[in-house]
Amino acid sequence: METTLTSTENKIKTLRNCQFLGGLKDSVLHELAARVEMLRVGAEETIVTRGETGSAMYIIVSGNARVHHGDVRLANLGERDVFGEMAVLDSEKRSASVTTESATVLLSIEREVFYEALSSDPNAFKAVIRAVLQREREIIQEVKTRSTKLMAYEKEMEIGRRIQEGFLPKSIPAMENWQLSSWFEGAREVAGDFYDVFKLDKLPLLAIVIGDVCDKGVGAALFMTLFRSLIRASSLYGDMGSALVGEGSGSAPTTASEVLMNSLLTTNRYIATTHGGSSMFASVFFGLLDTESGELHYVNAGHESPIIFRQNGETELLDITGGVIGLFPAARFAVETVTLNEGDLIFTYTDGINEAKNINGDQFTERRILDAAAPQENSTDTFLRIMLDAVEEFRGAAEQSDDITMLALKYQSP
C-alpha cells in the first residue's frame, strides 16, 4: 500500500458521506480527518484477510472491492462503503477477506485514533451505536431475503432430485442364474452419474449401462437425463439416427453389435451436433449380455475399465474401445466381446470410486479396488457393500467429492 498526501477537506468529505459515521459532529470528523490515512492500492490486493486480528476500518473513496471467503464472493463494495468496522469496536478476528478489484483509494482509521476522536464528544458513541444497530438491521433483513430465496432453491433442487431418481431403474430385471446389484450415491442434490439395466424387446439380451457426465451440479444432471434417455430409446426402438437428423426412418438392428453401434453413434451424433456449444460429454460403458451363453458384447466409451473377477482368482480389465460421447459427431467406437463363466463377477463403477480422496489428497485408485474385492465368497450385494466400506474408510473425514455409482453382475451356479 502507498500512502498519498490528500487534503483534510477531502478526508472530511469522505468521512461525512460514510453512513457509519454520518451521525458524528463536524468537530469529531475534523479530529478524525487530521489523523487518518488515505491509501492508494492496486487491483487484486487483499486489504483484510479472514482469520487475522485487525485494528483498522476502511472507507472506499474510489474504486471497488469484493468481500469473500476463499473463492466464494459474499458482497460487492464501492464508493463510500465501509468494511472492517468491527475491528475498531472489538479485537475479534476478521470474519471475511476483502480484495480490491480495481485501483482503489481507501481511508484507513485505526482503533486508537477512532476512540480518541469519539471521546471528545459524549454523544459520538451513541451515534456510532445507532449506526451499528442500523447496519445490523439491514444485515438481518438481507439474511431473511436470502433465506427465503435459499428455501425456494432447495425446494427446486429437491424436486430435481426426485425427478432424476425417476430416470434410474426402479428395479433390476429378474434373471435365472445371475445376480445383479447397483449402488448410486450423489455427491450433491443432483448428480451427473447414471446407470441403466433393461431387457431388449426384440433380442434376448440384457442391457447394462453406466456413465458419468463431465462436470457436476445442475448442468451435469440435465445432460445425464439426456444421455440416459437417448441410449435407452435408441437401444429399444431401433435405428433412430437417420430420423434424428432428418434422413428418414430407420430400421431395427438385428445383432448385439448393431444395437451397441447404433445406440452410441446416434447418441453421440445428436449431442455433438444439437448441443455442441455446451461442450458436455459423458464417459459410458454399455454392455449387452446374453444370459444363456454368458457372452457380453460391449463398448467402453472413455469410461473406467470394468473389472472381471474370474472364479479362478484371475482378473481382467475391459479397456477403452472408443472416446467419450458427445464431443465429435464423427466419433467411432469398437465393439468387443468377452465371456463370463460360472462364478465370474464383473464390477463397473464411476470415478467416484477410484478417484475418491482422503484428507491428504491421495486417491483410492484401481489398486485398492483390487485389494478390497472378495468376489468369490460374496453375493453382489455384499461385494458392493465391502467396496463402499473400503472407500469410506480410506476417505475418512474427507467429504465425498464426486458421485458414486457401482454395478456388480455375477454368474451364479444353476
CSV table of C-alpha atoms in Angstrom, one decimal, residues 18 25 28 45 51 62 95 133 146 192 197 202 287 289 300:
chain,number,residue,atom,x,y,z
A,18,CYS,CA,-19.9,7.5,5.2
A,25,LYS,CA,-20.5,16.2,14.7
A,28,VAL,CA,-15.3,14.9,15.7
A,45,GLU,CA,-4.7,-6.6,-3.5
A,51,GLY,CA,-8.9,-15.0,10.4
A,62,SER,CA,-13.0,5.5,-5.1
A,95,SER,CA,-14.8,-12.8,9.5
A,133,LEU,CA,-27.7,-1.2,15.0
A,146,ARG,CA,-31.5,-14.7,1.2
A,192,GLY,CA,-24.1,-36.4,-13.3
A,197,VAL,CA,-30.4,-52.0,-16.7
A,202,LYS,CA,-36.5,-58.0,-29.9
A,287,GLY,CA,-22.7,-53.9,-22.4
A,289,LEU,CA,-25.3,-59.7,-22.0
A,300,ASN,CA,-16.2,-48.8,-23.4
